[in-house]
Short mmCIF file of C-alpha atoms in Angstrom, two decimals:
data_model
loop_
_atom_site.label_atom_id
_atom_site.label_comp_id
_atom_site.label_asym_id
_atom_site.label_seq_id
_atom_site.Cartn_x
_atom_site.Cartn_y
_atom_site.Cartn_z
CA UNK Q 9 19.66 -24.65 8.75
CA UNK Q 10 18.57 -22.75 5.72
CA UNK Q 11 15.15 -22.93 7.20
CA UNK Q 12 16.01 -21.44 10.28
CA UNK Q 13 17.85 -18.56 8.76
CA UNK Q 14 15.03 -17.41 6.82
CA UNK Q 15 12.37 -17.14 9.62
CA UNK Q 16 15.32 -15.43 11.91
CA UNK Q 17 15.64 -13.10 8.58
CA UNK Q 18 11.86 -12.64 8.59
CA UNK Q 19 12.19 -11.81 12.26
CA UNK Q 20 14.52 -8.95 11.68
CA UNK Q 21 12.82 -7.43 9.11
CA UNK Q 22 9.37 -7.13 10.85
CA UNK Q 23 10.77 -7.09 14.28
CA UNK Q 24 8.85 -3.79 16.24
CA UNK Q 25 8.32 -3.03 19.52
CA UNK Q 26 4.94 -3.51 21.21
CA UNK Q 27 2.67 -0.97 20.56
CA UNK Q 28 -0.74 -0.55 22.06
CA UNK Q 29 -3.16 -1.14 19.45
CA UNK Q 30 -6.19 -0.50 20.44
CA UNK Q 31 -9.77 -0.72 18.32
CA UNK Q 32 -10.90 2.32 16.95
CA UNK Q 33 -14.69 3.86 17.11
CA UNK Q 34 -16.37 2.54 13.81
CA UNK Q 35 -16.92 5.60 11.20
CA UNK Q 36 -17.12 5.72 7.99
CA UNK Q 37 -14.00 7.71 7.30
CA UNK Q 38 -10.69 8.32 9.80
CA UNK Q 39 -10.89 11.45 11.86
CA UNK Q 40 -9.74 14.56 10.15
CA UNK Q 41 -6.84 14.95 13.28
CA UNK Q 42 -5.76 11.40 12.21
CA UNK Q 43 -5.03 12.65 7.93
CA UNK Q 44 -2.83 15.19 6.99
CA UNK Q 45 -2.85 16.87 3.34
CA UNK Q 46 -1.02 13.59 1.95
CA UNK Q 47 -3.39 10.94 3.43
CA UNK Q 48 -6.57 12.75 2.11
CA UNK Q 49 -4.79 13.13 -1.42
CA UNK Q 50 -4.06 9.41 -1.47
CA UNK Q 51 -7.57 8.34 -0.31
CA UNK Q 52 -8.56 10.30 -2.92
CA UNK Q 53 -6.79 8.55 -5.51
CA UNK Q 54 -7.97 5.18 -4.54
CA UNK Q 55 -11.65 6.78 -4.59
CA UNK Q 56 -10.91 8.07 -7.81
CA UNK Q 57 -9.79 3.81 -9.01
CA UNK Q 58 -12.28 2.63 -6.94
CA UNK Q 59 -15.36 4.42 -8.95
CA UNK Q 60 -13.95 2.69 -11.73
CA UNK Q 61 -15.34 -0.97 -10.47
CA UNK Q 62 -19.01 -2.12 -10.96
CA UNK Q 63 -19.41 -3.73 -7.57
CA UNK Q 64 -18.10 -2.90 -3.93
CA UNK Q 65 -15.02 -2.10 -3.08
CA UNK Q 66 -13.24 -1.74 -0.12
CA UNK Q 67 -9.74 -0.18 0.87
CA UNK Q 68 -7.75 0.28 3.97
CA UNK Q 69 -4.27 1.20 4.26
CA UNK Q 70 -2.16 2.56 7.73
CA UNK Q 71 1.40 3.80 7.70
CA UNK Q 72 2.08 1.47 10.94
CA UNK Q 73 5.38 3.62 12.08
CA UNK Q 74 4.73 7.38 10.59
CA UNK Q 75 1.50 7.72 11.51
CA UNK Q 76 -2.14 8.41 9.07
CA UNK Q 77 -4.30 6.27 7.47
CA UNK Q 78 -6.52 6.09 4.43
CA UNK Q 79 -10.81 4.38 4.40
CA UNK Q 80 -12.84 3.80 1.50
CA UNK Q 81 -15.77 2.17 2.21
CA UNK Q 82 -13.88 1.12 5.45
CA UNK Q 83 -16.88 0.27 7.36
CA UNK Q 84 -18.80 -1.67 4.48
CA UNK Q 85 -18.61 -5.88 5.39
CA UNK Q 86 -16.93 -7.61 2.57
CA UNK Q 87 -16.74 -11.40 2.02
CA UNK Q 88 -13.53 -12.85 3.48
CA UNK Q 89 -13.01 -15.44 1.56
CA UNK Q 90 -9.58 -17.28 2.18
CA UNK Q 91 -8.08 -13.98 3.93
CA UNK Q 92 -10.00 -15.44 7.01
CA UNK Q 93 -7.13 -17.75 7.07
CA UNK Q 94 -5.15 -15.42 8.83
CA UNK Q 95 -7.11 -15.33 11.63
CA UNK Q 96 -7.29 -19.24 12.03
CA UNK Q 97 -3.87 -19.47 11.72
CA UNK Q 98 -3.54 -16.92 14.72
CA UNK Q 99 -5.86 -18.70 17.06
CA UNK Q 100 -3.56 -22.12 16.47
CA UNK Q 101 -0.44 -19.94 17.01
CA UNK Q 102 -2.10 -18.42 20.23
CA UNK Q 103 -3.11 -22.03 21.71
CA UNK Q 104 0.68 -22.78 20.80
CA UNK Q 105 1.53 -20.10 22.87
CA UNK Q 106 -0.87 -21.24 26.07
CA UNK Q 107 0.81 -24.92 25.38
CA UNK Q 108 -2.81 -26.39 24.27
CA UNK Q 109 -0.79 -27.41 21.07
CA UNK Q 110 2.34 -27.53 19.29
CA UNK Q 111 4.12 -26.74 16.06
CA UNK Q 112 5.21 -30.16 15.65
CA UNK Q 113 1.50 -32.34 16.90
CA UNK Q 114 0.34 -34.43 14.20
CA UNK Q 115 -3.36 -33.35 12.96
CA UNK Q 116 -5.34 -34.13 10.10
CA UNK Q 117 -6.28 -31.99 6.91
CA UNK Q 118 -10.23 -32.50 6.98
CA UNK Q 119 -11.37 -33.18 3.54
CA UNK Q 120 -15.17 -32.49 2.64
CA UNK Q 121 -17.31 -35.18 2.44
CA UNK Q 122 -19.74 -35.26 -1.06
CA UNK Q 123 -23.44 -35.25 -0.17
CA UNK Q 124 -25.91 -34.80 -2.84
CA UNK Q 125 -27.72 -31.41 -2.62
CA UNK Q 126 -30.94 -33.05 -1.06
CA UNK Q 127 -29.08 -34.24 1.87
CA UNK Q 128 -27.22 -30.67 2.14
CA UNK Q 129 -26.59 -30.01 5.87
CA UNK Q 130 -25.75 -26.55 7.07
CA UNK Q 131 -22.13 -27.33 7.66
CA UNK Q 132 -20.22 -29.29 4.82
CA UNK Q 133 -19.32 -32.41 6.33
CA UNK Q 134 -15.77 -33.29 7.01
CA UNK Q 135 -13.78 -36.72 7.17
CA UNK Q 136 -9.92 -36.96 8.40
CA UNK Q 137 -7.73 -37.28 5.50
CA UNK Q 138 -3.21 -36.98 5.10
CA UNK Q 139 -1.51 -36.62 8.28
CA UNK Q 140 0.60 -33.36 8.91
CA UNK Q 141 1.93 -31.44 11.81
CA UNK Q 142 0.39 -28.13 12.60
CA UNK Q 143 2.89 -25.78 10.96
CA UNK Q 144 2.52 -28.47 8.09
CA UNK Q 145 -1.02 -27.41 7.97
CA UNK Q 146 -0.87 -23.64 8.32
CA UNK Q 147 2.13 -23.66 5.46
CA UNK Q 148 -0.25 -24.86 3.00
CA UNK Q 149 -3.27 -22.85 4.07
CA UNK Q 150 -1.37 -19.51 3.84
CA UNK Q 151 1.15 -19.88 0.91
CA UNK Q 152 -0.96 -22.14 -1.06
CA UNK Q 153 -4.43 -21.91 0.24
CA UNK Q 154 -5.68 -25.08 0.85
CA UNK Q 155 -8.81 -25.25 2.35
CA UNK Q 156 -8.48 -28.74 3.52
CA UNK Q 157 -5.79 -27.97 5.81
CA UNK Q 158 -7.39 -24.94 6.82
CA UNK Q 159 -9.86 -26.58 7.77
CA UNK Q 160 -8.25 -29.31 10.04
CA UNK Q 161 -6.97 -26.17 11.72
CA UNK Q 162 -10.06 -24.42 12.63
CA UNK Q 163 -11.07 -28.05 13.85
CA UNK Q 164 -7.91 -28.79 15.96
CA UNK Q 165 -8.50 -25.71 17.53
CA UNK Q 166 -12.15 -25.90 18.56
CA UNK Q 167 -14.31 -25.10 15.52
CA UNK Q 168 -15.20 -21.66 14.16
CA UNK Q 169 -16.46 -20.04 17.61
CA UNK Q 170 -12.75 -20.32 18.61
CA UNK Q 171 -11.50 -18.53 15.90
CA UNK Q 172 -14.80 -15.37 16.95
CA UNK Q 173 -13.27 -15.78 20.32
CA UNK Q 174 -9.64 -14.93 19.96
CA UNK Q 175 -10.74 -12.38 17.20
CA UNK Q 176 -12.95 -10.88 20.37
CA UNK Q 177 -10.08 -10.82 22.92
CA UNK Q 178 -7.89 -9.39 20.37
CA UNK Q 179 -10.20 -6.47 20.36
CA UNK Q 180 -11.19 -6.94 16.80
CA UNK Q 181 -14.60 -5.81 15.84
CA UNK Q 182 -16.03 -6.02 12.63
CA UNK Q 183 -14.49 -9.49 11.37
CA UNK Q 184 -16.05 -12.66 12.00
CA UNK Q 185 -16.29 -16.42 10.29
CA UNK Q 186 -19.50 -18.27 10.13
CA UNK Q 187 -18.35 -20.86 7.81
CA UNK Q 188 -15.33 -24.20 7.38
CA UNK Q 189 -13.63 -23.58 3.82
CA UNK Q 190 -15.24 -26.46 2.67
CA UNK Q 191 -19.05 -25.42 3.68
CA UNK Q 192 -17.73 -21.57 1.60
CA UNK Q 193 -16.48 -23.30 -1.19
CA UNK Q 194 -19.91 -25.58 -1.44
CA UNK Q 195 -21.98 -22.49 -0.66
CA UNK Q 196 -19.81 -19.93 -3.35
CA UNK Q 197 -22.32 -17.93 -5.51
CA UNK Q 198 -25.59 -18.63 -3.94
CA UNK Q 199 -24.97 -15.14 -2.94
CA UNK Q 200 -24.36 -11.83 -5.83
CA UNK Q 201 -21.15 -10.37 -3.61
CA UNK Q 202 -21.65 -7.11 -6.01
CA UNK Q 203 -25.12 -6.19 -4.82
CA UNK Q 204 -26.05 -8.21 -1.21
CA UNK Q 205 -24.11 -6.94 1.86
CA UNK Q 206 -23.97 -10.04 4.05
CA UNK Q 207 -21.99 -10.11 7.67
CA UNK Q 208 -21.34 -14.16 7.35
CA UNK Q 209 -17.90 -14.86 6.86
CA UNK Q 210 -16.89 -11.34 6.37
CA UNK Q 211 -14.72 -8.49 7.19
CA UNK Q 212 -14.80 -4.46 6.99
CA UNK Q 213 -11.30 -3.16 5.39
CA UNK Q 214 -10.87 -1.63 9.21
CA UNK Q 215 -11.21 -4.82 10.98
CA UNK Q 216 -8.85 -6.51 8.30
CA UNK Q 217 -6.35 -3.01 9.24
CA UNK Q 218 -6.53 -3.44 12.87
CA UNK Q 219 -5.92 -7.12 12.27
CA UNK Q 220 -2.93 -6.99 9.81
CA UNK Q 221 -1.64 -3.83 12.49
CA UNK Q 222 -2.37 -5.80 16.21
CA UNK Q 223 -0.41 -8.60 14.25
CA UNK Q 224 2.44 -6.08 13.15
CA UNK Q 225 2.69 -4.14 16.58
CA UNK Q 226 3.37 -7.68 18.19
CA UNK Q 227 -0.29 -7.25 20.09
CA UNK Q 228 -1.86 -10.35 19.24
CA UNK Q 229 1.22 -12.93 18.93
CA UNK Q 230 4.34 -13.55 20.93
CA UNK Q 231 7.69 -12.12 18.88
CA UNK Q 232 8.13 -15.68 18.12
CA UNK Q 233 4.67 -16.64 16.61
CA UNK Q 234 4.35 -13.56 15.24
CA UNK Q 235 8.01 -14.47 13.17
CA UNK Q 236 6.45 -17.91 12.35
CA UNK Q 237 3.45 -16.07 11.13
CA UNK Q 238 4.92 -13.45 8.87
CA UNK Q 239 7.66 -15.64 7.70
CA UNK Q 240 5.10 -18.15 6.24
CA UNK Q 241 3.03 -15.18 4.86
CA UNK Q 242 5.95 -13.55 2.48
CA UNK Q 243 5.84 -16.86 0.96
CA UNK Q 244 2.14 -17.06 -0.21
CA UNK Q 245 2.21 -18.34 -3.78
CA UNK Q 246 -1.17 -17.14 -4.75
CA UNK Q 247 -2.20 -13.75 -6.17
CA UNK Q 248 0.69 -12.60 -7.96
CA UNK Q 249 -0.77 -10.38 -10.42
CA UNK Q 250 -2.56 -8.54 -7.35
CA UNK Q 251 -1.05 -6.36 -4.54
CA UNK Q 252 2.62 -7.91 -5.55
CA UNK Q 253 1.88 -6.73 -9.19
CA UNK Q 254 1.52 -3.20 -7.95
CA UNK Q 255 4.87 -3.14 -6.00
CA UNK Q 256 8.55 -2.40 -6.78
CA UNK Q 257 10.63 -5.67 -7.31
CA UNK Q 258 12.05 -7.28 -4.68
CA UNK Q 259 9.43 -5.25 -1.90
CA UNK Q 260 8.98 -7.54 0.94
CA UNK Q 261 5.43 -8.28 1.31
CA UNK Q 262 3.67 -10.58 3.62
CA UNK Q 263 0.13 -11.27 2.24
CA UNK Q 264 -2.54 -13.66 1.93
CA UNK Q 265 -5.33 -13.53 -0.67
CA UNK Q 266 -9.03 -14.53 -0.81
CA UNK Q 267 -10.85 -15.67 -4.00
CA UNK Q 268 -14.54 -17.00 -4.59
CA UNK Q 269 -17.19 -15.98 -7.32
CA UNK Q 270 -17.14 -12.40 -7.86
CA UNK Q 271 -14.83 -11.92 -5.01
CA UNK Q 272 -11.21 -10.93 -5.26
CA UNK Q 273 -9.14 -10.41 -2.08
CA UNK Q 274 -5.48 -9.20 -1.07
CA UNK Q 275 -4.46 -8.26 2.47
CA UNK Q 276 -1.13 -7.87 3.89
CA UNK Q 277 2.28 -5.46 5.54
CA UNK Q 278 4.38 -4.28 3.10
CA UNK Q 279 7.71 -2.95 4.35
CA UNK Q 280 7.98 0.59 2.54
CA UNK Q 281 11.98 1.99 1.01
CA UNK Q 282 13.15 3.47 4.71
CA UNK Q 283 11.89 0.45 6.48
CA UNK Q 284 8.31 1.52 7.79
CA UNK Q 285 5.48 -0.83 7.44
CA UNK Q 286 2.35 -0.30 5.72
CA UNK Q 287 -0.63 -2.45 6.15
CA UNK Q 288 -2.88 -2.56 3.13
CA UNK Q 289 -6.07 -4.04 2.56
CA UNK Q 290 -8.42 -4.33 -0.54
CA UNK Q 291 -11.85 -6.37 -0.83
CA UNK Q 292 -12.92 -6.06 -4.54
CA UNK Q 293 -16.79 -7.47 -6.00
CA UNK Q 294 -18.13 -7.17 -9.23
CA UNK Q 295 -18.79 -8.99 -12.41
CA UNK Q 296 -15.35 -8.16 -14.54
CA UNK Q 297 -13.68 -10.80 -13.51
CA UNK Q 298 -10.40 -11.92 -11.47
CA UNK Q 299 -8.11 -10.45 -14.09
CA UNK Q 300 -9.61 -7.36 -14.16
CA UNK Q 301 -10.03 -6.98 -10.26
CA UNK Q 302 -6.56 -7.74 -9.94
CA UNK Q 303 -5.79 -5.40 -12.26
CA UNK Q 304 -7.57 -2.81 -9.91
CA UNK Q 305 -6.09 -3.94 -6.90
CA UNK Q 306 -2.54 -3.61 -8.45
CA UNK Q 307 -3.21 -0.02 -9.53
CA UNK Q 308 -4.65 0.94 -6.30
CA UNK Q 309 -1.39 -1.29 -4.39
CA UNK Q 310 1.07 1.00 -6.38
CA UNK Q 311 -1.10 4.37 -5.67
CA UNK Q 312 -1.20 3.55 -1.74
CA UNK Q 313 2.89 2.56 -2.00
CA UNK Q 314 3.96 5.42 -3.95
CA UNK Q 315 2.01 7.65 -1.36
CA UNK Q 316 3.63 6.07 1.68
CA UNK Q 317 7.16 5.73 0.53
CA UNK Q 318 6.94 9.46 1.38
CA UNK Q 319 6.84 9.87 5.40
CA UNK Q 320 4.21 12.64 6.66
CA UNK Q 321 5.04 16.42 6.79
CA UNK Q 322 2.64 16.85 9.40
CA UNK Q 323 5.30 16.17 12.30
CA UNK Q 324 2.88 15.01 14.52
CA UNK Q 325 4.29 11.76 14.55
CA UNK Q 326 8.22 10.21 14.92
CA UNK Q 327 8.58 7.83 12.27
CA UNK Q 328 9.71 4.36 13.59
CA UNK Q 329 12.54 3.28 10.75
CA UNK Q 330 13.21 -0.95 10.90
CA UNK Q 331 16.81 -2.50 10.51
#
């Protein structure tokens, strides 16, 4: 019972009407007609914390209800890292949805099988390992991360060119994954994240936005995946000291974060004082360090919150307050 209340809570909270969310052109920065005088001051801001890295850094943020957004290296492909879980958890939710699968249909987590690096094939090898049911799975591979059941996901729901192909008929350019957890995991640092630009298993900050927004705007799941989804995500246990650092206690967040070498990842919908939503992405590289990119990201969390607590003077756009 106590179950059920909390996802019918989580529903409520994020509950919006549909909303046509369609891809944008790719540019390097949002049209001027799409900022007013408070978006440009808090993209500049982040800029301004952003310099302040070694490596790249990436940052996109949308007021989903009041309208404006803010880019910083928004077209720039970032390594995913375990943020491409989201997406894998959307295609099972979506074959849900078409009755291919169910919540409640027994799969296996697919554990990695050693090889020694000789033998190295270009896909990690997998083997069945525990038993759980496919919301079983997705719980730990959002709140907890676990690539194992992440990756008896993306096989239960036809390998990693499924995954490309609902990200394609969601209209989401820009965002693709090349890799199982376990072949990333074996393959982490071959690649300096700081210095080599690399489209495998990667995203741009906009095609994490229209992502975290198509999600948000009910355009990629039904009302009821899309409560299954978000519910799960405002639990994530990982990354605490990242975007959740940054914001006021108690802010509900939904979230999942992405770590490898050099690579520190948060992406997620915060739900802002008067009940808009803000989606908020930030893809940091560089040699400091996790503690000091999450550091970063916490500052630059806060600056984009604090900026969009505010609603937009421009009155171009009415403001869409939840209950």
């Amino acid at each position: 019972m106590a179950r059920r209340f909390q996802k019918l809570i989580a529903a409520a909270l994020f509950a919006v009407p549909a909303l046509a969310a369609t891809p944008q052109a790719v540019q390097s920065r949002p049209p001027v007609a799409m900022q007013d005088a408070r978006d440009l001051e808090i993209q500049n801001r982040v800029a301004a914390l952003v310099a302040q890295g070694r490596g790249r850094i990436g940052v996109a943020a949308m007021d989903l209800d009041g309208g404006g957004q803010i880019l910083v290296n928004g077209d720039m492909p970032f390594p995913m890292a375990s943020t491409a879980k989201i997406a894998v958890a959307c295609t099972m939710l979506d074959k849900v949805e078409q009755g291919l699968m169910r919540l409640d249909q027994p799969l296996p987590m697919m554990v990695a099988v050693p090889q020694p690096a000789s033998a190295r094939s270009f896909e990690a090898p997998l083997r069945a390992g525990q038993m759980l049911t496919a919301q079983g799975l997705m719980e730990l591979s959002i709140t907890r991360s676990n690539n194992e059941a992440t990756d008896g996901l993306i096989t239960a729901v036809g390998g990693i060119q499924a995954v490309n192909a609902w990200l394609t008929s969601k209209g989401i350019a820009g965002q693709r994954l090349d890799h199982t957890m376990a072949t990333l995991v074996r393959d982490d640092g071959r690649v300096n994240p700081a210095t080599t630009i690399t489209t495998r298993t990667s995203s741009t900050p906009r095609a994490m936005l229209a992502l975290l927004a198509a999600i948000d705007r009910g355009n990629a799941l039904s009302p009821q995946s899309r409560a299954v989804l978000l519910d799960t995500m405002t639990r994530t246990s990982t990354g605490r000291n990242r975007i959740r650092a940054g914001l006021p206690e108690g802010t509900l967040f939904a979230h999942k974060t992405g770590t490898l070498s050099g690579v520190t990842d948060d992406v997620g919908i915060v739900r802002l004082p008067d009940g808009r939503h803000l989606a908020l992405v930030i893809f940091v590289t560089g040699p400091e360090g996790h503690t000091a990119h999450a550091g970063l990201i916490s500052q630059i969390a806060r600056t984009v919150y604090d900026g969009y607590s505010m609603p937009s003077t421009s009155g171009t756009q009415e403001i869409v307050r939840r209950r």
